[in-house]
Amino acid sequence: MTENTVEVKLRTGLQARPAALFVQEANRFQSNIYLQKDEKKVNAKSIMGVMSLAVRSGGTIQIITDGSDEEEALQALTEYVQKEE
Amino acid sequence: MPKVTANDLVEHFNLEVLAGEDEVHRAITTSDISRPGIEMAGFFTYYPAKRLQLFGRTELSFFQQLTNDEKQERMEKLCTYDTPGIIISRGLSAPKELIESAEKTGVPIMRSDVTTTRLSSQLTNYLEAKLAKATAVHGVLVDIYGIGVLLTGASGVGKSETALDLVRRGHRLVADDSVEIRQQHGNTLVGRPPELIQHLLEIRGLGIIDVMTLFGAGAVRPFKRIALTIHLELWDENKAYDRLGIEEATMKIIDTEIPKYTIPVRPGRNLAVIVEVAAMNFRLKRMGINTAQQFSDKLTDVIEEGDREEF
C-alpha cells in the first residue's frame, strides 16, 4: 500500500468534468484506489464518491493505492491533480 | 473520531453560559452523563471527571445543606481540568462556589430551562448520535420492502443499474456509490448519502440522473438501517456459490456483523429480481420461515423413513 498527500492544483478543483476524468484515469489500474479528504474516505473509481468530497482548487487530498500496480497508479493520479489548467 | 464540544451543546440546546466561556471548546468524549450527587456528599473515589456533569434540583438542594468549607472543597474537586462541562437544569441559580471554582480551572458552566430527567435523555441521545462510530462504504443502499439492503461490488459490476431497476419496481433509493454509515445505539448501522449527492444515481451512458424528480418523492429515503448486504461479483467458474442457502455468511461493518449474500453476475441474469427476492426471503427468515432449513429437515425425515422401511 502506498499513499501520497497532494495539493490539488486543477483550476476548478475536482469539479464534475475533472472528477470524471480523474475516475476514468483511476479505472485504468487494477489496484484499489482511495481518496481521502479530512475524515472522509471514498473509492477513487466511483465518480459520485469523488464528487461528494467537493475538493476545491488548492485543497489537499490523500491518494491511497493498494495492489499490483499501486506505484504507477499513485504517480499518474498525483500528476493529474497537479496539472494547472 | 468524531468530536463534540460544550459549544455544540450551547448552540443545539440553546444553553446560557454562566462561566468558563473561554473553554467551551473542550472535547466531550463520552455520551455518558453523570449526576454527581454522591460526590457532593464527599465520595470522590469513582468520580467520572471526563463526563458531562448534570446538576438538578436534588443535587443543588443537598448542596445548600453543606457547611461553607465543604461547599468550597466539593466544588473545587468537581471542577477538574478534564471536566468538559457542567450543566444546571430547570433554570436554577448556580452556587457562587461553583462559579468561583469553574473560573479557576476553566470548566464551562451552562444552564438550561428544561427539567433534569428530560434534559439528561436529550443530552444522551444527542451525544450518542454525534459520537457514533462512522465509516464510508463504496456501495449502493436501497430500501426493499422495508429491508435496508447494501449492494457492494467492484466498480462497473452493475450496482447502480440494479438500483435503478429496483426503483422502477417501486423500491426506494437511499444512497448511490458512497454510503456514510454510523453505528448507533450499540449495534444498529444506519446508512445515509453524502449531502451533495443525495437522490442522485449515476448510470454509465446516461450520466447523473435525479431519482426524486424522475420517479417522485416515494422513490427515495434520507436514511435507512442496514439489515443485509449483497455482494455482486463477476461469475467465477472456479468458485463454488451457495446452492442451498443453509449457511449464513456475514460481513463486518464497524463492530457489527451483517448477513451477507454473494451473487454472481452473468449476462442474462436479472439482478434486480434476484436482489428483491433475496430481501423478501431474508424477511421471511426473520419471521421464522427458513425454507432451506425446512427442506433440509424434511429430506432428513424422508431418508430416515426409507432406512426404517428397509429393515
Coordinates of C-alpha atoms in Angstrom, one line a residue:
Chain A
M1 CA 0.0 0.0 0.0
T2 CA 1.3 3.4 -0.9
E3 CA -0.1 6.9 -0.2
N4 CA 0.6 10.4 -1.0
T5 CA -0.7 13.7 0.3
V6 CA -1.1 16.1 -2.6
E7 CA -2.3 19.6 -3.2
V8 CA -5.0 19.9 -6.0
K9 CA -3.8 22.5 -8.5
L10 CA -6.6 21.9 -11.1
R11 CA -8.2 25.4 -11.6
T12 CA -11.7 24.3 -10.8
G13 CA -10.8 21.7 -8.2
L14 CA -12.4 18.3 -8.6
Q15 CA -15.5 19.7 -10.3
A16 CA -17.7 17.4 -12.3
R17 CA -15.7 17.2 -15.5
P18 CA -12.2 16.9 -13.9
A19 CA -13.7 14.4 -11.4
A20 CA -15.0 12.3 -14.3
L21 CA -11.5 12.3 -15.9
F22 CA -9.9 11.5 -12.6
V23 CA -12.2 8.5 -12.1
Q24 CA -11.5 7.4 -15.7
E25 CA -7.8 7.6 -15.0
A26 CA -8.2 5.6 -11.8
N27 CA -10.2 2.9 -13.6
R28 CA -7.2 2.1 -15.8
F29 CA -5.5 0.5 -12.9
Q30 CA -6.1 -2.9 -11.2
S31 CA -5.2 -1.6 -7.7
N32 CA -7.8 -0.5 -5.1
I33 CA -7.6 3.3 -5.0
Y34 CA -9.0 5.6 -2.4
L35 CA -9.2 9.3 -2.0
Q36 CA -9.3 10.9 1.4
K37 CA -10.2 14.4 2.4
D38 CA -10.2 15.2 6.2
E39 CA -12.0 12.2 7.7
K40 CA -13.9 11.2 4.6
K41 CA -12.5 8.3 2.5
V42 CA -14.1 7.3 -0.8
N43 CA -13.3 4.9 -3.6
A44 CA -11.5 6.8 -6.3
K45 CA -13.1 4.6 -9.0
S46 CA -16.6 5.9 -8.2
I47 CA -17.5 9.2 -9.6
M48 CA -20.2 10.0 -7.2
G49 CA -17.9 9.3 -4.3
V50 CA -15.2 11.6 -5.7
M51 CA -17.6 14.4 -6.4
S52 CA -19.2 14.1 -2.9
L53 CA -15.9 15.2 -1.4
A54 CA -16.2 18.6 -3.2
V55 CA -12.4 19.1 -3.4
R56 CA -11.5 22.7 -4.2
S57 CA -8.5 24.1 -6.0
G58 CA -5.7 24.5 -3.5
G59 CA -7.1 21.9 -1.2
T60 CA -5.1 18.9 -0.1
I61 CA -6.2 15.3 -0.5
Q62 CA -4.6 11.9 0.2
I63 CA -4.4 9.4 -2.6
I64 CA -4.1 5.8 -1.3
T65 CA -3.4 2.9 -3.7
D66 CA -3.1 -0.8 -2.9
G67 CA -2.5 -3.5 -5.4
S68 CA -0.2 -4.8 -8.2
D69 CA 0.2 -1.5 -10.0
E70 CA 0.0 0.8 -7.0
E71 CA 3.1 2.8 -7.8
E72 CA 2.1 3.7 -11.4
A73 CA -1.5 4.5 -10.2
L74 CA -0.2 6.8 -7.5
Q75 CA 2.1 8.6 -9.9
A76 CA -0.5 9.0 -12.6
L77 CA -3.2 10.3 -10.3
T78 CA -0.8 12.6 -8.5
E79 CA 0.3 14.1 -11.8
Y80 CA -3.3 14.5 -12.9
V81 CA -4.5 16.6 -9.9
Q82 CA -1.3 18.7 -10.0
K83 CA -1.9 19.9 -13.6
E84 CA -2.6 23.6 -13.6
E85 CA -5.3 24.0 -16.2
Chain B
M1 CA -13.0 10.0 15.9
P2 CA -16.0 12.5 15.8
K3 CA -15.7 15.4 18.2
V4 CA -18.4 17.3 20.2
T5 CA -17.7 20.3 22.4
A6 CA -19.6 22.2 25.0
N7 CA -20.1 24.9 22.4
D8 CA -22.1 22.4 20.2
L9 CA -24.4 21.8 23.2
V10 CA -24.8 25.5 23.8
E11 CA -25.9 26.0 20.2
H12 CA -28.0 22.9 19.9
F13 CA -29.8 23.2 23.3
N14 CA -29.8 26.9 23.5
L15 CA -27.9 27.0 26.8
E16 CA -26.9 30.0 28.7
V17 CA -23.1 30.1 29.6
L18 CA -22.6 31.2 33.2
A19 CA -18.8 30.7 33.4
G20 CA -15.8 29.4 31.6
E21 CA -16.7 30.8 28.2
D22 CA -13.1 30.6 27.0
E23 CA -13.0 26.8 27.5
V24 CA -16.2 25.9 25.6
H25 CA -14.2 24.0 23.0
R26 CA -13.2 21.2 25.4
A27 CA -14.0 17.9 23.7
I28 CA -16.7 15.7 25.1
T29 CA -15.5 12.2 24.6
T30 CA -18.3 10.0 26.1
S31 CA -22.0 10.1 25.8
D32 CA -22.4 9.1 29.4
I33 CA -23.7 11.7 31.7
S34 CA -23.0 12.0 35.4
R35 CA -25.2 13.4 38.2
P36 CA -22.7 13.9 40.9
G37 CA -24.9 13.6 44.0
I38 CA -22.7 11.1 45.7
E39 CA -19.6 13.3 45.0
M40 CA -21.3 16.3 46.6
A41 CA -21.6 14.1 49.7
G42 CA -17.9 13.7 49.7
F43 CA -17.3 10.4 47.9
F44 CA -14.9 11.1 45.0
T45 CA -13.3 7.7 44.6
Y46 CA -15.1 6.9 41.4
Y47 CA -15.8 10.4 40.2
P48 CA -16.2 10.2 36.4
A49 CA -14.5 13.5 35.7
K50 CA -14.5 13.1 31.9
R51 CA -18.2 13.0 31.7
L52 CA -20.6 15.9 31.3
Q53 CA -21.9 16.7 34.8
L54 CA -25.6 17.5 35.3
F55 CA -26.9 19.3 38.4
G56 CA -30.6 19.1 39.1
R57 CA -32.8 20.3 41.9
T58 CA -31.8 17.3 44.1
E59 CA -28.1 18.0 43.8
L60 CA -28.4 21.7 44.4
S61 CA -30.8 21.4 47.4
F62 CA -28.4 18.9 49.0
F63 CA -25.5 21.3 48.3
Q64 CA -27.3 24.0 50.3
Q65 CA -27.2 21.9 53.4
L66 CA -23.4 21.7 53.4
T67 CA -21.1 23.9 55.5
N68 CA -19.2 26.7 53.8
D69 CA -15.9 24.8 53.9
E70 CA -17.5 21.7 52.4
K71 CA -19.2 23.7 49.7
Q72 CA -15.8 25.2 48.6
E73 CA -14.0 21.9 48.8
R74 CA -16.6 19.8 46.9
M75 CA -17.0 22.3 44.1
E76 CA -13.2 22.5 43.6
K77 CA -13.0 18.7 43.4
L78 CA -15.8 18.6 40.8
C79 CA -14.3 21.2 38.5
T80 CA -11.2 19.3 37.2
Y81 CA -9.2 20.2 34.1
D82 CA -10.7 17.1 32.5
T83 CA -14.3 18.0 33.0
P84 CA -15.9 19.0 29.7
G85 CA -18.7 21.0 31.2
I86 CA -21.3 21.3 33.9
I87 CA -25.0 21.9 33.1
I88 CA -27.6 23.2 35.6
S89 CA -31.1 22.2 34.7
R90 CA -34.6 23.8 35.5
G91 CA -33.0 27.3 35.2
L92 CA -31.8 27.1 38.8
S93 CA -29.2 29.5 40.0
A94 CA -25.6 28.5 40.2
P95 CA -24.0 28.5 43.7
K96 CA -21.2 31.1 43.9
E97 CA -18.7 28.4 45.0
L98 CA -19.3 26.6 41.7
I99 CA -18.7 29.7 39.6
E100 CA -15.5 30.5 41.5
S101 CA -14.1 27.0 41.1
A102 CA -15.1 26.9 37.5
E103 CA -13.3 30.2 36.7
K104 CA -10.1 28.8 38.3
T105 CA -10.0 25.6 36.1
G106 CA -11.9 27.0 33.2
V107 CA -14.8 24.5 33.2
P108 CA -17.7 25.8 31.2
I109 CA -20.9 26.2 33.3
M110 CA -24.1 26.1 31.4
R111 CA -27.8 26.5 32.3
S112 CA -31.0 25.1 30.7
D113 CA -34.6 25.7 31.5
V114 CA -35.5 22.0 30.8
T115 CA -36.2 19.6 33.7
T116 CA -33.4 17.3 34.7
T117 CA -34.6 13.9 33.5
R118 CA -35.7 15.2 30.2
L119 CA -32.5 17.2 29.7
S120 CA -30.5 14.1 30.6
S121 CA -32.2 12.0 28.0
Q122 CA -32.0 14.7 25.3
L123 CA -28.3 15.1 26.0
T124 CA -27.7 11.3 25.9
N125 CA -29.5 11.0 22.5
Y126 CA -27.6 13.9 21.0
L127 CA -24.2 12.8 22.2
E128 CA -24.9 9.2 21.1
A129 CA -25.8 10.3 17.6
K130 CA -22.8 12.7 17.4
L131 CA -20.2 10.4 18.9
A132 CA -21.3 7.3 17.0
K133 CA -18.6 5.5 15.1
A134 CA -18.8 6.2 11.4
T135 CA -17.4 4.9 8.1
A136 CA -18.0 5.3 4.4
V137 CA -18.6 2.3 2.2
H138 CA -18.5 2.1 -1.6
G139 CA -21.8 0.7 -2.5
V140 CA -25.5 1.4 -3.1
L141 CA -28.1 1.4 -0.4
V142 CA -31.7 0.6 -1.2
D143 CA -34.8 0.0 0.9
I144 CA -36.6 -3.1 -0.4
Y145 CA -39.9 -3.8 1.3
G146 CA -38.6 -2.1 4.4
I147 CA -35.3 -4.0 4.5
G148 CA -32.2 -1.8 4.1
V149 CA -30.0 -3.7 1.5
L150 CA -26.4 -2.6 0.9
L151 CA -25.2 -3.6 -2.6
T152 CA -21.5 -3.9 -2.8
G153 CA -19.1 -5.0 -5.5
A154 CA -16.4 -3.8 -7.8
S155 CA -16.8 -0.7 -9.9
G156 CA -18.8 -1.4 -13.1
V157 CA -20.4 -4.6 -11.9
G158 CA -23.9 -3.1 -12.1
K159 CA -24.8 -1.8 -8.7
S160 CA -26.4 1.4 -9.9
E161 CA -28.2 -0.3 -12.7
T162 CA -29.7 -2.8 -10.3
A163 CA -30.7 0.1 -8.0
L164 CA -32.4 1.8 -11.0
D165 CA -34.3 -1.4 -11.8
L166 CA -35.4 -1.7 -8.1
V167 CA -36.6 1.9 -8.1
R168 CA -38.6 1.2 -11.2
R169 CA -40.2 -1.7 -9.3
G170 CA -41.3 0.7 -6.5
H171 CA -38.4 0.4 -4.0
R172 CA -36.5 3.3 -2.6
L173 CA -33.0 4.6 -3.2
V174 CA -31.1 5.8 -0.2
A175 CA -27.5 6.3 -1.5
D176 CA -25.6 5.6 -4.7
D177 CA -21.9 4.9 -4.9
S178 CA -20.9 6.2 -1.5
V179 CA -22.8 5.4 1.7
E180 CA -22.0 7.0 5.1
I181 CA -22.6 4.6 7.9
R182 CA -23.0 5.3 11.6
Q183 CA -23.2 2.8 14.3
Q184 CA -25.9 3.9 16.7
H185 CA -27.3 2.5 20.0
G186 CA -24.8 -0.3 20.3
N187 CA -25.1 -2.3 17.0
T188 CA -27.5 -0.6 14.7
L189 CA -26.0 0.5 11.4
V190 CA -27.6 3.5 9.8
G191 CA -26.6 4.5 6.2
R192 CA -27.2 7.8 4.5
P193 CA -25.9 9.5 1.4
P194 CA -23.4 12.3 1.4
E195 CA -25.4 15.6 1.3
L196 CA -24.2 16.6 -2.1
I197 CA -25.2 13.5 -4.0
Q198 CA -28.5 12.5 -2.3
H199 CA -31.3 11.4 -4.7
L200 CA -28.7 11.1 -7.5
L201 CA -27.8 8.0 -9.4
E202 CA -25.0 7.6 -11.9
I203 CA -25.7 5.3 -14.9
R204 CA -23.0 4.6 -17.4
G205 CA -24.0 6.0 -20.7
L206 CA -26.7 8.3 -19.3
G207 CA -24.7 10.2 -16.7
I208 CA -26.2 11.6 -13.5
I209 CA -29.9 11.3 -13.0
D210 CA -32.1 12.6 -10.3
V211 CA -34.3 9.8 -9.0
M212 CA -36.6 12.0 -6.9
T213 CA -37.6 14.3 -9.8
L214 CA -37.9 11.3 -12.2
F215 CA -39.8 8.9 -10.0
G216 CA -41.2 11.0 -7.3
A217 CA -40.8 11.6 -3.6
G218 CA -41.8 8.0 -2.9
A219 CA -38.7 6.7 -4.6
V220 CA -36.2 8.0 -2.1
R221 CA -35.4 7.8 1.5
P222 CA -33.0 10.1 3.5
F223 CA -31.5 7.3 5.7
K224 CA -32.1 3.6 6.4
R225 CA -31.0 1.0 8.8
I226 CA -28.8 -1.6 7.1
A227 CA -30.1 -5.2 7.6
L228 CA -28.5 -7.1 4.8
T229 CA -25.5 -6.8 2.4
I230 CA -25.5 -8.3 -1.1
H231 CA -22.1 -8.6 -2.8
L232 CA -22.2 -8.6 -6.6
E233 CA -19.3 -10.2 -8.4
L234 CA -18.4 -11.3 -11.9
W235 CA -19.1 -15.0 -12.2
D236 CA -16.0 -17.0 -11.3
E237 CA -16.1 -20.5 -12.9
N238 CA -13.7 -21.8 -10.2
K239 CA -15.7 -20.6 -7.2
A240 CA -18.5 -22.5 -5.5
Y241 CA -21.6 -20.4 -5.0
D242 CA -24.2 -21.2 -2.3
R243 CA -26.7 -23.6 -3.8
L244 CA -28.8 -24.3 -0.7
G245 CA -28.9 -21.2 1.5
I246 CA -28.4 -23.0 4.7
E247 CA -25.1 -21.5 5.7
E248 CA -25.1 -17.8 6.5
A249 CA -22.1 -15.6 5.8
T250 CA -21.7 -12.2 7.4
M251 CA -19.8 -9.0 6.7
K252 CA -18.3 -6.8 9.4
I253 CA -19.1 -3.1 9.3
I254 CA -17.5 -1.1 12.1
D255 CA -18.2 -3.6 15.0
T256 CA -21.4 -5.1 13.7
E257 CA -21.9 -8.3 11.7
I258 CA -24.4 -8.1 8.9
P259 CA -25.7 -11.1 7.0
K260 CA -24.1 -11.2 3.5
Y261 CA -25.1 -12.9 0.3
T262 CA -22.8 -13.2 -2.7
I263 CA -24.5 -13.2 -6.0
P264 CA -22.6 -13.9 -9.2
V265 CA -23.3 -11.6 -12.2
R266 CA -23.6 -13.0 -15.7
P267 CA -25.3 -11.5 -18.7
G268 CA -28.9 -12.5 -18.8
R269 CA -29.3 -12.8 -15.0
N270 CA -31.9 -10.3 -13.8
L271 CA -30.2 -8.9 -10.8
A272 CA -33.0 -6.7 -9.6
V273 CA -35.3 -9.7 -9.3
I274 CA -32.7 -11.8 -7.5
V275 CA -31.9 -8.9 -5.1
E276 CA -35.6 -8.3 -4.5
V277 CA -36.2 -12.0 -3.8
A278 CA -33.1 -12.1 -1.5
A279 CA -34.6 -9.3 0.6
M280 CA -38.0 -11.0 0.7
N281 CA -36.5 -14.3 1.7
F282 CA -34.4 -12.6 4.3
R283 CA -37.6 -11.1 5.7
L284 CA -39.3 -14.5 5.7
K285 CA -36.4 -15.9 7.6
R286 CA -36.8 -13.2 10.3
M287 CA -40.4 -14.1 10.6
G288 CA -39.4 -17.7 11.3
I289 CA -39.8 -19.3 7.9
N290 CA -36.4 -20.7 6.8
T291 CA -37.1 -22.6 3.5
A292 CA -33.7 -24.1 3.2
Q293 CA -33.7 -25.4 6.7
Q294 CA -37.2 -26.8 6.5
F295 CA -36.4 -28.5 3.3
S296 CA -33.3 -30.0 4.8
D297 CA -35.2 -31.3 7.8
K298 CA -37.8 -32.8 5.5
L299 CA -35.2 -34.5 3.5
T300 CA -33.6 -35.9 6.7
D301 CA -37.0 -37.3 7.7
V302 CA -37.6 -39.0 4.3
I303 CA -34.2 -40.5 4.3
E304 CA -34.6 -41.9 7.8
E305 CA -38.0 -43.2 7.0
G306 CA -36.5 -45.0 3.9
D307 CA -33.9 -46.5 6.2
R308 CA -36.6 -47.9 8.5
E309 CA -38.6 -49.5 5.7
E310 CA -35.6 -51.4 4.5
F311 CA -35.3 -53.2 7.8

